[in-house]
Amino acid sequence: MKGNIASLNIKLPEEVETQNKTFFTAYNKTPQQQPVYLHKTHFEGDGVGNTKHHGGSDKAVCVYPFEHYEKWTTELNLEVPLSIPSFGENLTVMGLLEDDVFIGDVFSLGDAIVQITQPRQPCQTLASILCRPDMIKKVVDTGRTGYYLRVLKEGMVAAGDEMLLIEKHPARISVTETNQIKYGFVKDAEKVQRLIDVKELAESMRESLQKRKM
């Protein structure tokens, strides 16, 4: 299994004003034409505005599937297609949807090696910048969340590189199923525990699932 990086996007945090609100965010990322070094926690030249909820080793890279863009443009009745990257992602990737990838799967990515840790959780910044108050619910309901990667090996990455599966995780819990468990669409306690037991799952998500059981 493999995907292809359609766009590699970075940005340092800045003040952004939208809908009479001001955010300190790195959401409005810029596509890069040259290779960029991927560190353990971030791409060189990239950052996060809210370090409480974003960033860190479990959320070093945010991925969003390229295929979702056409669907959003149609469903939101947009006259102008959404530009890439409209979802604040570091990597816009073709060929690796949420159904196709599993928590703990390991991929080569240019010279780097990465591992899937959890779905991306849509936040208020997404809704505000896209000027769609209903966008968080739409992302959750459709399961078009994207997902996060941790970096197992640092290295150079460039647009056009392949994201190639090199190690399947035996639990085979997809990002889609993880979303269904996280947002309560699946209430099976055994499935929740099975996800909690995946040691490669991002620790913050594990903690939130454990609290829900209490």
mmCIF file with all atom_site columns, C-alpha atoms in Angstrom:
data_model
loop_
_atom_site.group_PDB
_atom_site.id
_atom_site.type_symbol
_atom_site.label_atom_id
_atom_site.label_alt_id
_atom_site.label_comp_id
_atom_site.label_asym_id
_atom_site.label_entity_id
_atom_site.label_seq_id
_atom_site.pdbx_PDB_ins_code
_atom_site.Cartn_x
_atom_site.Cartn_y
_atom_site.Cartn_z
_atom_site.occupancy
_atom_site.B_iso_or_equiv
_atom_site.pdbx_formal_charge
_atom_site.auth_seq_id
_atom_site.auth_comp_id
_atom_site.auth_asym_id
_atom_site.auth_atom_id
_atom_site.pdbx_PDB_model_num
ATOM 1   C CA . MET A 1 1   ? 0.000   0.000  0.000  1.00 0.00 ? 1   MET A CA 1
ATOM 2   C CA . LYS A 1 2   ? 1.260   3.460  -0.821 1.00 0.00 ? 2   LYS A CA 1
ATOM 3   C CA . GLY A 1 3   ? 0.181   7.038  -1.245 1.00 0.00 ? 3   GLY A CA 1
ATOM 4   C CA . ASN A 1 4   ? 1.744   10.069 -2.814 1.00 0.00 ? 4   ASN A CA 1
ATOM 5   C CA . ILE A 1 5   ? 2.376   13.489 -1.279 1.00 0.00 ? 5   ILE A CA 1
ATOM 6   C CA . ALA A 1 6   ? 0.393   15.961 -3.367 1.00 0.00 ? 6   ALA A CA 1
ATOM 7   C CA . SER A 1 7   ? 1.493   18.900 -1.227 1.00 0.00 ? 7   SER A CA 1
ATOM 8   C CA . LEU A 1 8   ? 3.887   19.469 1.708  1.00 0.00 ? 8   LEU A CA 1
ATOM 9   C CA . ASN A 1 9   ? 2.789   22.462 3.775  1.00 0.00 ? 9   ASN A CA 1
ATOM 10  C CA . ILE A 1 10  ? 4.377   24.413 6.641  1.00 0.00 ? 10  ILE A CA 1
ATOM 11  C CA . LYS A 1 11  ? 3.853   27.638 8.572  1.00 0.00 ? 11  LYS A CA 1
ATOM 12  C CA . LEU A 1 12  ? 5.077   29.264 11.753 1.00 0.00 ? 12  LEU A CA 1
ATOM 13  C CA . PRO A 1 13  ? 2.331   30.554 14.085 1.00 0.00 ? 13  PRO A CA 1
ATOM 14  C CA . GLU A 1 14  ? 0.940   34.026 13.392 1.00 0.00 ? 14  GLU A CA 1
ATOM 15  C CA . GLU A 1 15  ? -1.977  36.229 14.421 1.00 0.00 ? 15  GLU A CA 1
ATOM 16  C CA . VAL A 1 16  ? -4.975  35.573 12.173 1.00 0.00 ? 16  VAL A CA 1
ATOM 17  C CA . GLU A 1 17  ? -8.226  37.527 12.333 1.00 0.00 ? 17  GLU A CA 1
ATOM 18  C CA . THR A 1 18  ? -11.444 36.011 11.019 1.00 0.00 ? 18  THR A CA 1
ATOM 19  C CA . GLN A 1 19  ? -15.121 36.526 11.898 1.00 0.00 ? 19  GLN A CA 1
ATOM 20  C CA . ASN A 1 20  ? -14.064 39.233 14.366 1.00 0.00 ? 20  ASN A CA 1
ATOM 21  C CA . LYS A 1 21  ? -11.902 36.746 16.241 1.00 0.00 ? 21  LYS A CA 1
ATOM 22  C CA . THR A 1 22  ? -8.139  36.715 16.499 1.00 0.00 ? 22  THR A CA 1
ATOM 23  C CA . PHE A 1 23  ? -6.174  33.459 16.660 1.00 0.00 ? 23  PHE A CA 1
ATOM 24  C CA . PHE A 1 24  ? -2.514  32.668 17.159 1.00 0.00 ? 24  PHE A CA 1
ATOM 25  C CA . THR A 1 25  ? -2.235  29.780 14.744 1.00 0.00 ? 25  THR A CA 1
ATOM 26  C CA . ALA A 1 26  ? -0.133  28.059 12.101 1.00 0.00 ? 26  ALA A CA 1
ATOM 27  C CA . TYR A 1 27  ? -3.258  26.880 10.293 1.00 0.00 ? 27  TYR A CA 1
ATOM 28  C CA . ASN A 1 28  ? -2.728  28.819 7.055  1.00 0.00 ? 28  ASN A CA 1
ATOM 29  C CA . LYS A 1 29  ? 0.155   26.690 5.832  1.00 0.00 ? 29  LYS A CA 1
ATOM 30  C CA . THR A 1 30  ? 2.099   27.286 2.622  1.00 0.00 ? 30  THR A CA 1
ATOM 31  C CA . PRO A 1 31  ? 2.946   24.554 0.066  1.00 0.00 ? 31  PRO A CA 1
ATOM 32  C CA . GLN A 1 32  ? 6.685   23.946 -0.293 1.00 0.00 ? 32  GLN A CA 1
ATOM 33  C CA . GLN A 1 33  ? 8.462   23.252 -3.558 1.00 0.00 ? 33  GLN A CA 1
ATOM 34  C CA . GLN A 1 34  ? 11.727  22.145 -1.969 1.00 0.00 ? 34  GLN A CA 1
ATOM 35  C CA . PRO A 1 35  ? 12.451  19.197 0.404  1.00 0.00 ? 35  PRO A CA 1
ATOM 36  C CA . VAL A 1 36  ? 11.907  19.958 4.099  1.00 0.00 ? 36  VAL A CA 1
ATOM 37  C CA . TYR A 1 37  ? 13.575  18.229 7.046  1.00 0.00 ? 37  TYR A CA 1
ATOM 38  C CA . LEU A 1 38  ? 11.214  16.298 9.301  1.00 0.00 ? 38  LEU A CA 1
ATOM 39  C CA . HIS A 1 39  ? 12.267  16.394 12.961 1.00 0.00 ? 39  HIS A CA 1
ATOM 40  C CA . LYS A 1 40  ? 10.837  14.186 15.724 1.00 0.00 ? 40  LYS A CA 1
ATOM 41  C CA . THR A 1 41  ? 8.123   16.716 16.556 1.00 0.00 ? 41  THR A CA 1
ATOM 42  C CA . HIS A 1 42  ? 7.740   18.930 13.473 1.00 0.00 ? 42  HIS A CA 1
ATOM 43  C CA . PHE A 1 43  ? 8.806   19.882 9.994  1.00 0.00 ? 43  PHE A CA 1
ATOM 44  C CA . GLU A 1 44  ? 11.571  22.489 9.853  1.00 0.00 ? 44  GLU A CA 1
ATOM 45  C CA . GLY A 1 45  ? 9.884   25.889 9.644  1.00 0.00 ? 45  GLY A CA 1
ATOM 46  C CA . ASP A 1 46  ? 6.537   24.628 10.940 1.00 0.00 ? 46  ASP A CA 1
ATOM 47  C CA . GLY A 1 47  ? 4.876   25.175 14.303 1.00 0.00 ? 47  GLY A CA 1
ATOM 48  C CA . VAL A 1 48  ? 1.612   25.172 16.262 1.00 0.00 ? 48  VAL A CA 1
ATOM 49  C CA . GLY A 1 49  ? -0.202  28.025 17.940 1.00 0.00 ? 49  GLY A CA 1
ATOM 50  C CA . ASN A 1 50  ? -1.978  26.030 20.659 1.00 0.00 ? 50  ASN A CA 1
ATOM 51  C CA . THR A 1 51  ? 0.593   23.699 22.194 1.00 0.00 ? 51  THR A CA 1
ATOM 52  C CA . LYS A 1 52  ? -1.942  22.323 24.687 1.00 0.00 ? 52  LYS A CA 1
ATOM 53  C CA . HIS A 1 53  ? -3.993  20.574 22.005 1.00 0.00 ? 53  HIS A CA 1
ATOM 54  C CA . HIS A 1 54  ? -1.629  20.404 19.032 1.00 0.00 ? 54  HIS A CA 1
ATOM 55  C CA . GLY A 1 55  ? 1.910   19.285 18.335 1.00 0.00 ? 55  GLY A CA 1
ATOM 56  C CA . GLY A 1 56  ? 4.209   16.990 20.282 1.00 0.00 ? 56  GLY A CA 1
ATOM 57  C CA . SER A 1 57  ? 5.701   13.665 19.292 1.00 0.00 ? 57  SER A CA 1
ATOM 58  C CA . ASP A 1 58  ? 2.321   11.906 18.899 1.00 0.00 ? 58  ASP A CA 1
ATOM 59  C CA . LYS A 1 59  ? 1.053   14.672 16.588 1.00 0.00 ? 59  LYS A CA 1
ATOM 60  C CA . ALA A 1 60  ? 4.219   15.587 14.740 1.00 0.00 ? 60  ALA A CA 1
ATOM 61  C CA . VAL A 1 61  ? 2.636   15.530 11.284 1.00 0.00 ? 61  VAL A CA 1
ATOM 62  C CA . CYS A 1 62  ? -0.958  16.204 10.265 1.00 0.00 ? 62  CYS A CA 1
ATOM 63  C CA . VAL A 1 63  ? -2.156  14.356 7.141  1.00 0.00 ? 63  VAL A CA 1
ATOM 64  C CA . TYR A 1 64  ? -5.292  15.105 5.127  1.00 0.00 ? 64  TYR A CA 1
ATOM 65  C CA . PRO A 1 65  ? -6.440  13.040 2.120  1.00 0.00 ? 65  PRO A CA 1
ATOM 66  C CA . PHE A 1 66  ? -6.432  14.855 -1.209 1.00 0.00 ? 66  PHE A CA 1
ATOM 67  C CA . GLU A 1 67  ? -9.590  13.010 -2.308 1.00 0.00 ? 67  GLU A CA 1
ATOM 68  C CA . HIS A 1 68  ? -11.744 14.806 0.271  1.00 0.00 ? 68  HIS A CA 1
ATOM 69  C CA . TYR A 1 69  ? -11.294 18.214 -1.338 1.00 0.00 ? 69  TYR A CA 1
ATOM 70  C CA . GLU A 1 70  ? -13.602 17.572 -4.289 1.00 0.00 ? 70  GLU A CA 1
ATOM 71  C CA . LYS A 1 71  ? -16.264 16.131 -1.976 1.00 0.00 ? 71  LYS A CA 1
ATOM 72  C CA . TRP A 1 72  ? -16.176 19.177 0.306  1.00 0.00 ? 72  TRP A CA 1
ATOM 73  C CA . THR A 1 73  ? -16.352 21.593 -2.612 1.00 0.00 ? 73  THR A CA 1
ATOM 74  C CA . THR A 1 74  ? -19.485 19.823 -3.874 1.00 0.00 ? 74  THR A CA 1
ATOM 75  C CA . GLU A 1 75  ? -21.174 19.308 -0.506 1.00 0.00 ? 75  GLU A CA 1
ATOM 76  C CA . LEU A 1 76  ? -20.547 22.862 0.700  1.00 0.00 ? 76  LEU A CA 1
ATOM 77  C CA . ASN A 1 77  ? -21.848 24.251 -2.625 1.00 0.00 ? 77  ASN A CA 1
ATOM 78  C CA . LEU A 1 78  ? -18.683 26.272 -3.152 1.00 0.00 ? 78  LEU A CA 1
ATOM 79  C CA . GLU A 1 79  ? -18.335 28.289 -6.340 1.00 0.00 ? 79  GLU A CA 1
ATOM 80  C CA . VAL A 1 80  ? -14.549 28.200 -6.003 1.00 0.00 ? 80  VAL A CA 1
ATOM 81  C CA . PRO A 1 81  ? -12.889 24.874 -5.062 1.00 0.00 ? 81  PRO A CA 1
ATOM 82  C CA . LEU A 1 82  ? -11.128 24.714 -1.705 1.00 0.00 ? 82  LEU A CA 1
ATOM 83  C CA . SER A 1 83  ? -7.443  25.428 -2.084 1.00 0.00 ? 83  SER A CA 1
ATOM 84  C CA . ILE A 1 84  ? -4.789  23.096 -0.685 1.00 0.00 ? 84  ILE A CA 1
ATOM 85  C CA . PRO A 1 85  ? -4.120  23.108 2.244  1.00 0.00 ? 85  PRO A CA 1
ATOM 86  C CA . SER A 1 86  ? -7.510  24.292 3.574  1.00 0.00 ? 86  SER A CA 1
ATOM 87  C CA . PHE A 1 87  ? -7.491  21.897 6.540  1.00 0.00 ? 87  PHE A CA 1
ATOM 88  C CA . GLY A 1 88  ? -4.231  23.029 8.127  1.00 0.00 ? 88  GLY A CA 1
ATOM 89  C CA . GLU A 1 89  ? -2.455  19.824 7.164  1.00 0.00 ? 89  GLU A CA 1
ATOM 90  C CA . ASN A 1 90  ? 1.278   19.324 6.764  1.00 0.00 ? 90  ASN A CA 1
ATOM 91  C CA . LEU A 1 91  ? 0.787   16.654 4.119  1.00 0.00 ? 91  LEU A CA 1
ATOM 92  C CA . THR A 1 92  ? -1.979  16.449 1.542  1.00 0.00 ? 92  THR A CA 1
ATOM 93  C CA . VAL A 1 93  ? -1.751  12.792 0.505  1.00 0.00 ? 93  VAL A CA 1
ATOM 94  C CA . MET A 1 94  ? -3.329  10.923 -2.395 1.00 0.00 ? 94  MET A CA 1
ATOM 95  C CA . GLY A 1 95  ? -4.311  7.275  -2.012 1.00 0.00 ? 95  GLY A CA 1
ATOM 96  C CA . LEU A 1 96  ? -4.415  6.789  1.776  1.00 0.00 ? 96  LEU A CA 1
ATOM 97  C CA . LEU A 1 97  ? -7.903  7.452  3.118  1.00 0.00 ? 97  LEU A CA 1
ATOM 98  C CA . GLU A 1 98  ? -9.038  6.921  6.710  1.00 0.00 ? 98  GLU A CA 1
ATOM 99  C CA . ASP A 1 99  ? -10.510 3.531  5.733  1.00 0.00 ? 99  ASP A CA 1
ATOM 100 C CA . ASP A 1 100 ? -7.157  2.406  4.348  1.00 0.00 ? 100 ASP A CA 1
ATOM 101 C CA . VAL A 1 101 ? -4.763  3.162  7.211  1.00 0.00 ? 101 VAL A CA 1
ATOM 102 C CA . PHE A 1 102 ? -4.544  1.680  10.703 1.00 0.00 ? 102 PHE A CA 1
ATOM 103 C CA . ILE A 1 103 ? -3.325  2.863  14.087 1.00 0.00 ? 103 ILE A CA 1
ATOM 104 C CA . GLY A 1 104 ? 0.279   1.745  14.466 1.00 0.00 ? 104 GLY A CA 1
ATOM 105 C CA . ASP A 1 105 ? 0.963   1.235  10.745 1.00 0.00 ? 105 ASP A CA 1
ATOM 106 C CA . VAL A 1 106 ? 4.504   2.299  9.793  1.00 0.00 ? 106 VAL A CA 1
ATOM 107 C CA . PHE A 1 107 ? 5.336   4.072  6.532  1.00 0.00 ? 107 PHE A CA 1
ATOM 108 C CA . SER A 1 108 ? 8.451   5.311  4.818  1.00 0.00 ? 108 SER A CA 1
ATOM 109 C CA . LEU A 1 109 ? 8.105   8.976  3.897  1.00 0.00 ? 109 LEU A CA 1
ATOM 110 C CA . GLY A 1 110 ? 10.956  10.307 1.800  1.00 0.00 ? 110 GLY A CA 1
ATOM 111 C CA . ASP A 1 111 ? 14.018  9.670  3.968  1.00 0.00 ? 111 ASP A CA 1
ATOM 112 C CA . ALA A 1 112 ? 11.910  9.525  7.137  1.00 0.00 ? 112 ALA A CA 1
ATOM 113 C CA . ILE A 1 113 ? 9.886   6.758  8.785  1.00 0.00 ? 113 ILE A CA 1
ATOM 114 C CA . VAL A 1 114 ? 6.533   7.574  10.399 1.00 0.00 ? 114 VAL A CA 1
ATOM 115 C CA . GLN A 1 115 ? 3.719   5.844  12.258 1.00 0.00 ? 115 GLN A CA 1
ATOM 116 C CA . ILE A 1 116 ? -0.022  6.549  12.439 1.00 0.00 ? 116 ILE A CA 1
ATOM 117 C CA . THR A 1 117 ? -1.106  7.490  15.963 1.00 0.00 ? 117 THR A CA 1
ATOM 118 C CA . GLN A 1 118 ? -4.688  8.813  15.900 1.00 0.00 ? 118 GLN A CA 1
ATOM 119 C CA . PRO A 1 119 ? -7.314  10.661 13.844 1.00 0.00 ? 119 PRO A CA 1
ATOM 120 C CA . ARG A 1 120 ? -7.049  14.425 13.574 1.00 0.00 ? 120 ARG A CA 1
ATOM 121 C CA . GLN A 1 121 ? -9.627  16.078 15.823 1.00 0.00 ? 121 GLN A CA 1
ATOM 122 C CA . PRO A 1 122 ? -11.379 19.044 14.168 1.00 0.00 ? 122 PRO A CA 1
ATOM 123 C CA . CYS A 1 123 ? -11.299 22.215 16.264 1.00 0.00 ? 123 CYS A CA 1
ATOM 124 C CA . GLN A 1 124 ? -12.883 25.649 16.361 1.00 0.00 ? 124 GLN A CA 1
ATOM 125 C CA . THR A 1 125 ? -10.026 27.134 14.347 1.00 0.00 ? 125 THR A CA 1
ATOM 126 C CA . LEU A 1 126 ? -11.075 24.980 11.375 1.00 0.00 ? 126 LEU A CA 1
ATOM 127 C CA . ALA A 1 127 ? -14.669 26.216 11.599 1.00 0.00 ? 127 ALA A CA 1
ATOM 128 C CA . SER A 1 128 ? -13.636 29.851 12.039 1.00 0.00 ? 128 SER A CA 1
ATOM 129 C CA . ILE A 1 129 ? -11.110 30.030 9.218  1.00 0.00 ? 129 ILE A CA 1
ATOM 130 C CA . LEU A 1 130 ? -13.442 28.263 6.788  1.00 0.00 ? 130 LEU A CA 1
ATOM 131 C CA . CYS A 1 131 ? -16.291 30.500 8.060  1.00 0.00 ? 131 CYS A CA 1
ATOM 132 C CA . ARG A 1 132 ? -18.479 27.436 8.617  1.00 0.00 ? 132 ARG A CA 1
ATOM 133 C CA . PRO A 1 133 ? -19.772 27.054 12.199 1.00 0.00 ? 133 PRO A CA 1
ATOM 134 C CA . ASP A 1 134 ? -21.146 23.621 11.245 1.00 0.00 ? 134 ASP A CA 1
ATOM 135 C CA . MET A 1 135 ? -17.809 22.343 9.922  1.00 0.00 ? 135 MET A CA 1
ATOM 136 C CA . ILE A 1 136 ? -16.712 20.481 13.055 1.00 0.00 ? 136 ILE A CA 1
ATOM 137 C CA . LYS A 1 137 ? -19.901 18.407 13.037 1.00 0.00 ? 137 LYS A CA 1
ATOM 138 C CA . LYS A 1 138 ? -19.628 17.789 9.299  1.00 0.00 ? 138 LYS A CA 1
ATOM 139 C CA . VAL A 1 139 ? -16.053 16.533 9.617  1.00 0.00 ? 139 VAL A CA 1
ATOM 140 C CA . VAL A 1 140 ? -16.985 14.231 12.509 1.00 0.00 ? 140 VAL A CA 1
ATOM 141 C CA . ASP A 1 141 ? -20.136 12.909 10.830 1.00 0.00 ? 141 ASP A CA 1
ATOM 142 C CA . THR A 1 142 ? -18.394 12.158 7.529  1.00 0.00 ? 142 THR A CA 1
ATOM 143 C CA . GLY A 1 143 ? -15.252 10.715 9.138  1.00 0.00 ? 143 GLY A CA 1
ATOM 144 C CA . ARG A 1 144 ? -13.089 12.894 6.859  1.00 0.00 ? 144 ARG A CA 1
ATOM 145 C CA . THR A 1 145 ? -10.824 13.896 9.704  1.00 0.00 ? 145 THR A CA 1
ATOM 146 C CA . GLY A 1 146 ? -7.353  13.099 8.420  1.00 0.00 ? 146 GLY A CA 1
ATOM 147 C CA . TYR A 1 147 ? -4.840  11.689 10.890 1.00 0.00 ? 147 TYR A CA 1
ATOM 148 C CA . TYR A 1 148 ? -1.600  12.267 12.775 1.00 0.00 ? 148 TYR A CA 1
ATOM 149 C CA . LEU A 1 149 ? 1.848   10.700 12.495 1.00 0.00 ? 149 LEU A CA 1
ATOM 150 C CA . ARG A 1 150 ? 4.725   10.267 14.926 1.00 0.00 ? 150 ARG A CA 1
ATOM 151 C CA . VAL A 1 151 ? 8.256   10.289 13.565 1.00 0.00 ? 151 VAL A CA 1
ATOM 152 C CA . LEU A 1 152 ? 10.285  7.126  14.125 1.00 0.00 ? 152 LEU A CA 1
ATOM 153 C CA . LYS A 1 153 ? 13.189  8.276  11.956 1.00 0.00 ? 153 LYS A CA 1
ATOM 154 C CA . GLU A 1 154 ? 13.958  11.849 10.954 1.00 0.00 ? 154 GLU A CA 1
ATOM 155 C CA . GLY A 1 155 ? 14.767  12.768 7.373  1.00 0.00 ? 155 GLY A CA 1
ATOM 156 C CA . MET A 1 156 ? 14.121  14.916 4.326  1.00 0.00 ? 156 MET A CA 1
ATOM 157 C CA . VAL A 1 157 ? 10.632  14.854 2.794  1.00 0.00 ? 157 VAL A CA 1
ATOM 158 C CA . ALA A 1 158 ? 9.358   16.495 -0.386 1.00 0.00 ? 158 ALA A CA 1
ATOM 159 C CA . ALA A 1 159 ? 6.140   16.920 -2.325 1.00 0.00 ? 159 ALA A CA 1
ATOM 160 C CA . GLY A 1 160 ? 5.888   14.043 -4.775 1.00 0.00 ? 160 GLY A CA 1
ATOM 161 C CA . ASP A 1 161 ? 7.462   11.525 -2.382 1.00 0.00 ? 161 ASP A CA 1
ATOM 162 C CA . GLU A 1 162 ? 5.699   8.245  -1.761 1.00 0.00 ? 162 GLU A CA 1
ATOM 163 C CA . MET A 1 163 ? 4.218   7.320  1.606  1.00 0.00 ? 163 MET A CA 1
ATOM 164 C CA . LEU A 1 164 ? 4.871   3.576  1.477  1.00 0.00 ? 164 LEU A CA 1
ATOM 165 C CA . LEU A 1 165 ? 3.575   1.026  3.997  1.00 0.00 ? 165 LEU A CA 1
ATOM 166 C CA . ILE A 1 166 ? 6.478   -0.943 5.458  1.00 0.00 ? 166 ILE A CA 1
ATOM 167 C CA . GLU A 1 167 ? 4.868   -2.490 8.561  1.00 0.00 ? 167 GLU A CA 1
ATOM 168 C CA . LYS A 1 168 ? 1.216   -3.422 9.158  1.00 0.00 ? 168 LYS A CA 1
ATOM 169 C CA . HIS A 1 169 ? -0.028  -3.233 12.732 1.00 0.00 ? 169 HIS A CA 1
ATOM 170 C CA . PRO A 1 170 ? -1.565  -6.565 13.776 1.00 0.00 ? 170 PRO A CA 1
ATOM 171 C CA . ALA A 1 171 ? -4.583  -5.040 15.575 1.00 0.00 ? 171 ALA A CA 1
ATOM 172 C CA . ARG A 1 172 ? -5.875  -3.600 12.253 1.00 0.00 ? 172 ARG A CA 1
ATOM 173 C CA . ILE A 1 173 ? -7.954  -0.797 13.790 1.00 0.00 ? 173 ILE A CA 1
ATOM 174 C CA . SER A 1 174 ? -8.440  1.750  11.039 1.00 0.00 ? 174 SER A CA 1
ATOM 175 C CA . VAL A 1 175 ? -8.544  5.505  11.496 1.00 0.00 ? 175 VAL A CA 1
ATOM 176 C CA . THR A 1 176 ? -12.215 5.297  10.476 1.00 0.00 ? 176 THR A CA 1
ATOM 177 C CA . GLU A 1 177 ? -12.994 2.775  13.224 1.00 0.00 ? 177 GLU A CA 1
ATOM 178 C CA . THR A 1 178 ? -11.013 4.845  15.708 1.00 0.00 ? 178 THR A CA 1
ATOM 179 C CA . ASN A 1 179 ? -13.152 7.869  14.829 1.00 0.00 ? 179 ASN A CA 1
ATOM 180 C CA . GLN A 1 180 ? -16.316 5.812  15.299 1.00 0.00 ? 180 GLN A CA 1
ATOM 181 C CA . ILE A 1 181 ? -15.133 4.728  18.741 1.00 0.00 ? 181 ILE A CA 1
ATOM 182 C CA . LYS A 1 182 ? -13.905 8.188  19.745 1.00 0.00 ? 182 LYS A CA 1
ATOM 183 C CA . TYR A 1 183 ? -17.123 9.974  18.841 1.00 0.00 ? 183 TYR A CA 1
ATOM 184 C CA . GLY A 1 184 ? -19.444 7.341  20.282 1.00 0.00 ? 184 GLY A CA 1
ATOM 185 C CA . PHE A 1 185 ? -20.816 5.899  17.042 1.00 0.00 ? 185 PHE A CA 1
ATOM 186 C CA . VAL A 1 186 ? -19.458 2.559  18.300 1.00 0.00 ? 186 VAL A CA 1
ATOM 187 C CA . LYS A 1 187 ? -20.312 1.862  21.940 1.00 0.00 ? 187 LYS A CA 1
ATOM 188 C CA . ASP A 1 188 ? -18.967 -1.686 22.166 1.00 0.00 ? 188 ASP A CA 1
ATOM 189 C CA . ALA A 1 189 ? -16.866 -1.798 25.352 1.00 0.00 ? 189 ALA A CA 1
ATOM 190 C CA . GLU A 1 190 ? -14.733 -4.621 23.984 1.00 0.00 ? 190 GLU A CA 1
ATOM 191 C CA . LYS A 1 191 ? -13.827 -2.592 20.890 1.00 0.00 ? 191 LYS A CA 1
ATOM 192 C CA . VAL A 1 192 ? -13.029 0.445  23.020 1.00 0.00 ? 192 VAL A CA 1
ATOM 193 C CA . GLN A 1 193 ? -10.695 -1.629 25.188 1.00 0.00 ? 193 GLN A CA 1
ATOM 194 C CA . ARG A 1 194 ? -9.087  -3.179 22.134 1.00 0.00 ? 194 ARG A CA 1
ATOM 195 C CA . LEU A 1 195 ? -8.215  0.297  20.890 1.00 0.00 ? 195 LEU A CA 1
ATOM 196 C CA . ILE A 1 196 ? -6.925  1.364  24.310 1.00 0.00 ? 196 ILE A CA 1
ATOM 197 C CA . ASP A 1 197 ? -4.648  -1.681 24.312 1.00 0.00 ? 197 ASP A CA 1
ATOM 198 C CA . VAL A 1 198 ? -2.890  -0.590 21.098 1.00 0.00 ? 198 VAL A CA 1
ATOM 199 C CA . LYS A 1 199 ? 0.327   0.772  22.589 1.00 0.00 ? 199 LYS A CA 1
ATOM 200 C CA . GLU A 1 200 ? 1.039   2.827  19.469 1.00 0.00 ? 200 GLU A CA 1
ATOM 201 C CA . LEU A 1 201 ? -2.151  4.874  19.981 1.00 0.00 ? 201 LEU A CA 1
ATOM 202 C CA . ALA A 1 202 ? -1.467  8.515  20.894 1.00 0.00 ? 202 ALA A CA 1
ATOM 203 C CA . GLU A 1 203 ? -1.356  8.790  24.669 1.00 0.00 ? 203 GLU A CA 1
ATOM 204 C CA . SER A 1 204 ? -3.791  11.718 24.845 1.00 0.00 ? 204 SER A CA 1
ATOM 205 C CA . MET A 1 205 ? -6.451  9.691  23.042 1.00 0.00 ? 205 MET A CA 1
ATOM 206 C CA . ARG A 1 206 ? -5.827  6.665  25.234 1.00 0.00 ? 206 ARG A CA 1
ATOM 207 C CA . GLU A 1 207 ? -6.322  8.817  28.330 1.00 0.00 ? 207 GLU A CA 1
ATOM 208 C CA . SER A 1 208 ? -9.578  10.284 27.002 1.00 0.00 ? 208 SER A CA 1
ATOM 209 C CA . LEU A 1 209 ? -10.950 6.810  26.240 1.00 0.00 ? 209 LEU A CA 1
ATOM 210 C CA . GLN A 1 210 ? -9.956  5.547  29.678 1.00 0.00 ? 210 GLN A CA 1
ATOM 211 C CA . LYS A 1 211 ? -11.701 8.487  31.355 1.00 0.00 ? 211 LYS A CA 1
ATOM 212 C CA . ARG A 1 212 ? -14.847 7.741  29.379 1.00 0.00 ? 212 ARG A CA 1
ATOM 213 C CA . LYS A 1 213 ? -14.891 4.225  30.823 1.00 0.00 ? 213 LYS A CA 1
ATOM 214 C CA . MET A 1 214 ? -14.764 5.479  34.418 1.00 0.00 ? 214 MET A CA 1
#
